[in-house]
């Protein structure tokens, strides 16, 4: 029970990233309630049981340690658990950040709905831009209309309309250019000189015999028996 006595030693050898050393030092930092030191330790040395530590920290009495638990869940792609833990502790900024980083539409829209249920309209407006590319405009419009907060959603809707109008304009320009190119190609005269030499033959006509194709008689050319070509 004299673990604090070896703390300087643990720090000096932590650069080898040994699991036993990392976990011993992390446990010591938790006991000392040094959340900043713990955050620095887990950022620098990742060889420890991440999920076990997160489950332990999410029940800690200090909010900063529970915040580290959400951070660990995020680092292990457990986005839903990370966001839910942030919602529970009212860590609004962290919850928006993790929802955006998750790249999952359902998590972002669930967070948006939660902000509205909690009457956190300013957070709703902030999340619209934090998770802008994950949200569906029709869902946002419906939520804003149902909660009578169109003024909070209007900047987002204006930006969406601008973006969609720009995309449609680009598509129209591309389609017009393609149509013009097709019309120009159809009206372009045929250049017979670029087609190469044409072989014109009629019914009953055949090509001239080629030399070296055997030694037979060619009666159609008046050849004598034994004639072997030109």
Short mmCIF file of the C-alpha atoms (twelve columns), coordinates in Angstrom:
data_MODEL
# 
_entry.id   MODEL 
# 
loop_
_atom_site.group_PDB 
_atom_site.id 
_atom_site.type_symbol 
_atom_site.label_atom_id 
_atom_site.label_alt_id 
_atom_site.label_comp_id 
_atom_site.label_asym_id 
_atom_site.label_seq_id 
_atom_site.Cartn_x 
_atom_site.Cartn_y 
_atom_site.Cartn_z 
_atom_site.pdbx_PDB_model_num 
ATOM 1   C CA . UNK A 1   0.000   0.000   0.000    1 
ATOM 2   C CA . UNK A 2   2.879   2.342   -0.714   1 
ATOM 3   C CA . UNK A 3   2.178   2.812   -4.404   1 
ATOM 4   C CA . UNK A 4   2.563   6.637   -4.242   1 
ATOM 5   C CA . UNK A 5   6.207   6.134   -3.286   1 
ATOM 6   C CA . UNK A 6   6.990   4.631   -6.693   1 
ATOM 7   C CA . UNK A 7   5.051   7.233   -8.720   1 
ATOM 8   C CA . UNK A 8   8.248   8.966   -9.971   1 
ATOM 9   C CA . UNK A 9   9.583   5.580   -11.062  1 
ATOM 10  C CA . UNK A 10  6.346   4.705   -12.880  1 
ATOM 11  C CA . UNK A 11  6.463   8.003   -14.755  1 
ATOM 12  C CA . UNK A 12  10.121  7.520   -15.701  1 
ATOM 13  C CA . UNK A 13  9.510   4.081   -17.248  1 
ATOM 14  C CA . UNK A 14  6.082   4.726   -18.794  1 
ATOM 15  C CA . UNK A 15  7.694   5.504   -22.131  1 
ATOM 16  C CA . UNK A 16  8.031   1.756   -22.777  1 
ATOM 17  C CA . UNK A 17  4.199   1.714   -22.876  1 
ATOM 18  C CA . UNK A 18  3.870   -1.398  -20.715  1 
ATOM 19  C CA . UNK A 19  0.281   -2.337  -19.858  1 
ATOM 20  C CA . UNK A 20  0.958   -3.130  -16.167  1 
ATOM 21  C CA . UNK A 21  2.827   0.134   -15.676  1 
ATOM 22  C CA . UNK A 22  0.181   2.201   -17.470  1 
ATOM 23  C CA . UNK A 23  -2.670  0.728   -15.464  1 
ATOM 24  C CA . UNK A 24  -0.803  1.072   -12.144  1 
ATOM 25  C CA . UNK A 25  -0.117  4.742   -12.822  1 
ATOM 26  C CA . UNK A 26  -3.659  5.398   -14.083  1 
ATOM 27  C CA . UNK A 27  -5.114  3.835   -10.922  1 
ATOM 28  C CA . UNK A 28  -2.847  5.999   -8.823   1 
ATOM 29  C CA . UNK A 29  -3.941  9.136   -10.668  1 
ATOM 30  C CA . UNK A 30  -7.592  8.221   -10.131  1 
ATOM 31  C CA . UNK A 31  -7.002  7.755   -6.409   1 
ATOM 32  C CA . UNK A 32  -5.324  11.145  -6.270   1 
ATOM 33  C CA . UNK A 33  -8.215  12.631  -8.304   1 
ATOM 34  C CA . UNK A 34  -5.700  13.992  -10.798  1 
ATOM 35  C CA . UNK A 35  -7.923  14.050  -13.879  1 
ATOM 36  C CA . UNK A 36  -5.524  16.214  -15.889  1 
ATOM 37  C CA . UNK A 37  -2.671  13.790  -15.260  1 
ATOM 38  C CA . UNK A 38  -4.939  10.882  -16.204  1 
ATOM 39  C CA . UNK A 39  -5.987  12.541  -19.437  1 
ATOM 40  C CA . UNK A 40  -2.353  13.176  -20.353  1 
ATOM 41  C CA . UNK A 41  -1.446  9.583   -19.510  1 
ATOM 42  C CA . UNK A 42  -4.143  7.961   -21.636  1 
ATOM 43  C CA . UNK A 43  -3.401  10.308  -24.553  1 
ATOM 44  C CA . UNK A 44  0.312   9.498   -24.531  1 
ATOM 45  C CA . UNK A 45  0.207   5.754   -23.722  1 
ATOM 46  C CA . UNK A 46  -2.636  3.635   -25.066  1 
ATOM 47  C CA . UNK A 47  -1.619  0.174   -23.856  1 
ATOM 48  C CA . UNK A 48  -4.305  -0.422  -21.220  1 
ATOM 49  C CA . UNK A 49  -7.854  -1.782  -21.001  1 
ATOM 50  C CA . UNK A 50  -9.754  1.182   -22.410  1 
ATOM 51  C CA . UNK A 51  -13.291 -0.129  -21.948  1 
ATOM 52  C CA . UNK A 52  -12.686 -1.348  -18.394  1 
ATOM 53  C CA . UNK A 53  -11.310 2.067   -17.426  1 
ATOM 54  C CA . UNK A 54  -14.205 3.863   -19.113  1 
ATOM 55  C CA . UNK A 55  -16.777 1.739   -17.278  1 
ATOM 56  C CA . UNK A 56  -15.037 2.492   -14.014  1 
ATOM 57  C CA . UNK A 57  -14.806 6.228   -14.652  1 
ATOM 58  C CA . UNK A 58  -18.400 6.717   -15.801  1 
ATOM 59  C CA . UNK A 59  -19.499 5.960   -12.225  1 
ATOM 60  C CA . UNK A 60  -16.969 8.334   -10.654  1 
ATOM 61  C CA . UNK A 61  -18.355 11.095  -8.446   1 
ATOM 62  C CA . UNK A 62  -16.341 13.809  -10.199  1 
ATOM 63  C CA . UNK A 63  -17.686 15.022  -13.534  1 
ATOM 64  C CA . UNK A 64  -14.231 15.444  -15.070  1 
ATOM 65  C CA . UNK A 65  -13.557 11.724  -14.678  1 
ATOM 66  C CA . UNK A 66  -16.945 10.906  -16.209  1 
ATOM 67  C CA . UNK A 67  -15.961 13.206  -19.057  1 
ATOM 68  C CA . UNK A 68  -12.811 11.140  -19.570  1 
ATOM 69  C CA . UNK A 69  -15.025 8.040   -19.694  1 
ATOM 70  C CA . UNK A 70  -16.962 9.557   -22.606  1 
ATOM 71  C CA . UNK A 71  -13.644 10.431  -24.237  1 
ATOM 72  C CA . UNK A 72  -12.519 6.804   -23.963  1 
ATOM 73  C CA . UNK A 73  -15.786 5.522   -25.452  1 
ATOM 74  C CA . UNK A 74  -15.297 7.934   -28.315  1 
ATOM 75  C CA . UNK A 75  -11.771 6.623   -28.885  1 
ATOM 76  C CA . UNK A 76  -13.174 3.089   -29.187  1 
ATOM 77  C CA . UNK A 77  -15.938 4.093   -31.635  1 
ATOM 78  C CA . UNK A 78  -18.663 3.635   -29.020  1 
ATOM 79  C CA . UNK A 79  -20.280 6.842   -30.145  1 
ATOM 80  C CA . UNK A 80  -23.730 6.292   -28.722  1 
ATOM 81  C CA . UNK A 81  -22.378 5.580   -25.234  1 
ATOM 82  C CA . UNK A 82  -20.140 8.639   -25.422  1 
ATOM 83  C CA . UNK A 83  -22.999 10.936  -26.455  1 
ATOM 84  C CA . UNK A 84  -25.393 9.492   -23.881  1 
ATOM 85  C CA . UNK A 85  -22.849 10.015  -21.105  1 
ATOM 86  C CA . UNK A 86  -22.336 13.618  -22.192  1 
ATOM 87  C CA . UNK A 87  -26.097 14.195  -22.248  1 
ATOM 88  C CA . UNK A 88  -26.399 12.775  -18.759  1 
ATOM 89  C CA . UNK A 89  -23.777 15.207  -17.418  1 
ATOM 90  C CA . UNK A 90  -25.040 18.102  -19.534  1 
ATOM 91  C CA . UNK A 91  -21.798 18.334  -21.465  1 
ATOM 92  C CA . UNK A 92  -23.479 19.898  -24.472  1 
ATOM 93  C CA . UNK A 93  -20.391 20.880  -26.435  1 
ATOM 94  C CA . UNK A 94  -18.817 17.434  -26.046  1 
ATOM 95  C CA . UNK A 95  -22.041 15.731  -27.093  1 
ATOM 96  C CA . UNK A 96  -22.205 17.796  -30.309  1 
ATOM 97  C CA . UNK A 97  -18.546 17.122  -31.076  1 
ATOM 98  C CA . UNK A 98  -18.904 13.360  -30.640  1 
ATOM 99  C CA . UNK A 99  -22.145 13.256  -32.645  1 
ATOM 100 C CA . UNK A 100 -20.411 15.077  -35.501  1 
ATOM 101 C CA . UNK A 101 -17.343 12.830  -35.368  1 
ATOM 102 C CA . UNK A 102 -19.485 9.685   -35.359  1 
ATOM 103 C CA . UNK A 103 -20.661 10.373  -38.963  1 
ATOM 104 C CA . UNK A 104 -23.926 8.629   -38.019  1 
ATOM 105 C CA . UNK A 105 -27.195 10.308  -38.968  1 
ATOM 106 C CA . UNK A 106 -29.287 8.640   -36.271  1 
ATOM 107 C CA . UNK A 107 -26.999 9.773   -33.437  1 
ATOM 108 C CA . UNK A 108 -26.992 13.383  -34.676  1 
ATOM 109 C CA . UNK A 109 -30.759 13.509  -35.104  1 
ATOM 110 C CA . UNK A 110 -31.377 11.890  -31.713  1 
ATOM 111 C CA . UNK A 111 -29.216 14.563  -30.104  1 
ATOM 112 C CA . UNK A 112 -31.096 17.315  -31.956  1 
ATOM 113 C CA . UNK A 113 -34.432 15.890  -30.761  1 
ATOM 114 C CA . UNK A 114 -33.122 15.652  -27.191  1 
ATOM 115 C CA . UNK A 115 -32.150 19.316  -27.199  1 
ATOM 116 C CA . UNK A 116 -35.695 20.205  -28.231  1 
ATOM 117 C CA . UNK A 117 -37.262 17.949  -25.597  1 
ATOM 118 C CA . UNK A 118 -35.113 19.687  -22.979  1 
ATOM 119 C CA . UNK A 119 -36.087 23.135  -24.347  1 
ATOM 120 C CA . UNK A 120 -32.434 23.830  -25.135  1 
ATOM 121 C CA . UNK A 121 -33.163 25.830  -28.261  1 
ATOM 122 C CA . UNK A 122 -29.778 27.548  -28.385  1 
ATOM 123 C CA . UNK A 123 -28.074 24.152  -28.324  1 
ATOM 124 C CA . UNK A 124 -30.441 23.043  -31.080  1 
ATOM 125 C CA . UNK A 125 -29.285 25.951  -33.242  1 
ATOM 126 C CA . UNK A 126 -25.610 25.284  -32.482  1 
ATOM 127 C CA . UNK A 127 -25.950 21.579  -33.257  1 
ATOM 128 C CA . UNK A 128 -27.503 22.347  -36.645  1 
ATOM 129 C CA . UNK A 129 -24.154 23.708  -37.781  1 
ATOM 130 C CA . UNK A 130 -21.944 21.341  -35.797  1 
ATOM 131 C CA . UNK A 131 -23.636 18.340  -37.450  1 
ATOM 132 C CA . UNK A 132 -24.650 20.187  -40.620  1 
ATOM 133 C CA . UNK A 133 -23.711 17.533  -43.183  1 
ATOM 134 C CA . UNK A 134 -25.326 14.685  -41.204  1 
ATOM 135 C CA . UNK A 135 -28.800 16.157  -40.777  1 
ATOM 136 C CA . UNK A 136 -31.708 15.751  -43.190  1 
ATOM 137 C CA . UNK A 137 -33.465 19.043  -44.036  1 
ATOM 138 C CA . UNK A 138 -36.972 17.578  -43.994  1 
ATOM 139 C CA . UNK A 139 -36.441 16.167  -40.482  1 
ATOM 140 C CA . UNK A 140 -35.092 19.496  -39.196  1 
ATOM 141 C CA . UNK A 141 -37.934 21.440  -40.795  1 
ATOM 142 C CA . UNK A 142 -40.530 19.146  -39.219  1 
ATOM 143 C CA . UNK A 143 -38.920 19.336  -35.758  1 
ATOM 144 C CA . UNK A 144 -38.679 23.117  -35.898  1 
ATOM 145 C CA . UNK A 145 -42.283 23.440  -37.035  1 
ATOM 146 C CA . UNK A 146 -43.588 21.076  -34.357  1 
ATOM 147 C CA . UNK A 147 -41.764 22.967  -31.594  1 
ATOM 148 C CA . UNK A 148 -42.588 26.387  -33.061  1 
ATOM 149 C CA . UNK A 149 -38.954 27.495  -33.289  1 
ATOM 150 C CA . UNK A 150 -38.615 28.208  -36.996  1 
ATOM 151 C CA . UNK A 151 -36.463 31.239  -36.202  1 
ATOM 152 C CA . UNK A 152 -33.741 28.934  -34.814  1 
ATOM 153 C CA . UNK A 153 -33.852 26.660  -37.865  1 
ATOM 154 C CA . UNK A 154 -34.100 29.375  -40.524  1 
ATOM 155 C CA . UNK A 155 -30.337 30.100  -40.881  1 
ATOM 156 C CA . UNK A 156 -29.767 26.378  -41.435  1 
ATOM 157 C CA . UNK A 157 -32.606 26.153  -43.969  1 
ATOM 158 C CA . UNK A 158 -31.314 29.204  -45.861  1 
ATOM 159 C CA . UNK A 159 -27.861 27.649  -46.124  1 
ATOM 160 C CA . UNK A 160 -29.355 24.334  -47.276  1 
ATOM 161 C CA . UNK A 161 -31.451 26.076  -49.959  1 
ATOM 162 C CA . UNK A 162 -28.381 27.934  -51.183  1 
ATOM 163 C CA . UNK A 163 -26.363 24.742  -51.370  1 
ATOM 164 C CA . UNK A 164 -29.076 22.827  -53.223  1 
ATOM 165 C CA . UNK A 165 -29.672 25.705  -55.670  1 
ATOM 166 C CA . UNK A 166 -25.956 25.793  -56.475  1 
ATOM 167 C CA . UNK A 167 -25.958 22.047  -57.134  1 
ATOM 168 C CA . UNK A 168 -28.989 22.316  -59.457  1 
ATOM 169 C CA . UNK A 169 -27.382 25.185  -61.380  1 
ATOM 170 C CA . UNK A 170 -24.218 23.128  -61.903  1 
ATOM 171 C CA . UNK A 171 -26.251 20.162  -63.123  1 
ATOM 172 C CA . UNK A 172 -28.158 22.369  -65.600  1 
ATOM 173 C CA . UNK A 173 -24.923 23.848  -66.936  1 
ATOM 174 C CA . UNK A 174 -23.411 20.393  -67.325  1 
ATOM 175 C CA . UNK A 175 -26.492 19.101  -69.131  1 
ATOM 176 C CA . UNK A 176 -26.585 22.129  -71.442  1 
ATOM 177 C CA . UNK A 177 -22.902 21.695  -72.332  1 
ATOM 178 C CA . UNK A 178 -23.431 17.998  -73.060  1 
ATOM 179 C CA . UNK A 179 -26.404 18.797  -75.322  1 
ATOM 180 C CA . UNK A 180 -24.408 21.421  -77.232  1 
ATOM 181 C CA . UNK A 181 -21.531 18.974  -77.780  1 
ATOM 182 C CA . UNK A 182 -23.897 16.285  -79.055  1 
ATOM 183 C CA . UNK A 183 -25.561 18.749  -81.449  1 
ATOM 184 C CA . UNK A 184 -22.182 19.913  -82.768  1 
ATOM 185 C CA . UNK A 185 -21.074 16.333  -83.401  1 
ATOM 186 C CA . UNK A 186 -24.278 15.532  -85.277  1 
ATOM 187 C CA . UNK A 187 -23.900 18.558  -87.571  1 
ATOM 188 C CA . UNK A 188 -20.227 17.963  -88.296  1 
ATOM 189 C CA . UNK A 189 -19.704 16.861  -92.003  1 
ATOM 190 C CA . UNK A 190 -18.140 13.485  -92.686  1 
ATOM 191 C CA . UNK A 191 -14.532 13.681  -93.833  1 
ATOM 192 C CA . UNK A 192 -14.102 10.850  -96.355  1 
ATOM 193 C CA . UNK A 193 -10.359 11.470  -96.563  1 
ATOM 194 C CA . UNK A 194 -10.025 10.333  -92.967  1 
ATOM 195 C CA . UNK A 195 -11.739 7.000   -93.654  1 
ATOM 196 C CA . UNK A 196 -8.730  5.418   -95.444  1 
ATOM 197 C CA . UNK A 197 -8.791  3.466   -98.766  1 
ATOM 198 C CA . UNK A 198 -12.155 1.844   -99.507  1 
ATOM 199 C CA . UNK A 199 -12.335 -1.593  -101.225 1 
ATOM 200 C CA . UNK A 200 -15.167 -1.455  -103.729 1 
ATOM 201 C CA . UNK A 201 -16.350 -4.836  -104.978 1 
ATOM 202 C CA . UNK A 202 -19.478 -5.988  -106.680 1 
ATOM 203 C CA . UNK A 203 -21.350 -9.283  -107.056 1 
ATOM 204 C CA . UNK A 204 -19.105 -11.961 -108.476 1 
ATOM 205 C CA . UNK A 205 -16.002 -9.895  -108.020 1 
ATOM 206 C CA . UNK A 206 -13.161 -11.127 -105.888 1 
ATOM 207 C CA . UNK A 207 -9.801  -9.790  -104.909 1 
ATOM 208 C CA . UNK A 208 -6.668  -10.463 -106.878 1 
ATOM 209 C CA . UNK A 209 -4.730  -13.556 -105.878 1 
ATOM 210 C CA . UNK A 210 -1.731  -13.000 -103.693 1 
ATOM 211 C CA . UNK A 211 1.670   -14.487 -104.489 1 
ATOM 212 C CA . UNK A 212 2.990   -17.379 -102.516 1 
ATOM 213 C CA . UNK A 213 -0.402  -19.004 -101.871 1 
ATOM 214 C CA . UNK A 214 0.375   -22.341 -103.447 1 
ATOM 215 C CA . UNK A 215 1.272   -23.633 -106.871 1 
ATOM 216 C CA . UNK A 216 -1.984  -24.316 -108.602 1 
ATOM 217 C CA . UNK A 217 -3.298  -23.395 -112.033 1 
ATOM 218 C CA . UNK A 218 -5.164  -20.136 -112.453 1 
ATOM 219 C CA . UNK A 219 -7.386  -20.728 -115.486 1 
ATOM 220 C CA . UNK A 220 -9.329  -17.483 -114.946 1 
ATOM 221 C CA . UNK A 221 -6.147  -15.543 -115.672 1 
ATOM 222 C CA . UNK A 222 -5.065  -17.682 -118.573 1 
ATOM 223 C CA . UNK A 223 -2.376  -19.401 -116.612 1 
ATOM 224 C CA . UNK A 224 -0.826  -22.582 -117.908 1 
ATOM 225 C CA . UNK A 225 -0.582  -25.771 -115.897 1 
ATOM 226 C CA . UNK A 226 2.197   -25.464 -113.381 1 
ATOM 227 C CA . UNK A 227 1.928   -21.690 -113.234 1 
ATOM 228 C CA . UNK A 228 2.825   -20.617 -109.673 1 
ATOM 229 C CA . UNK A 229 1.739   -16.992 -109.513 1 
ATOM 230 C CA . UNK A 230 3.048   -13.603 -110.483 1 
# 
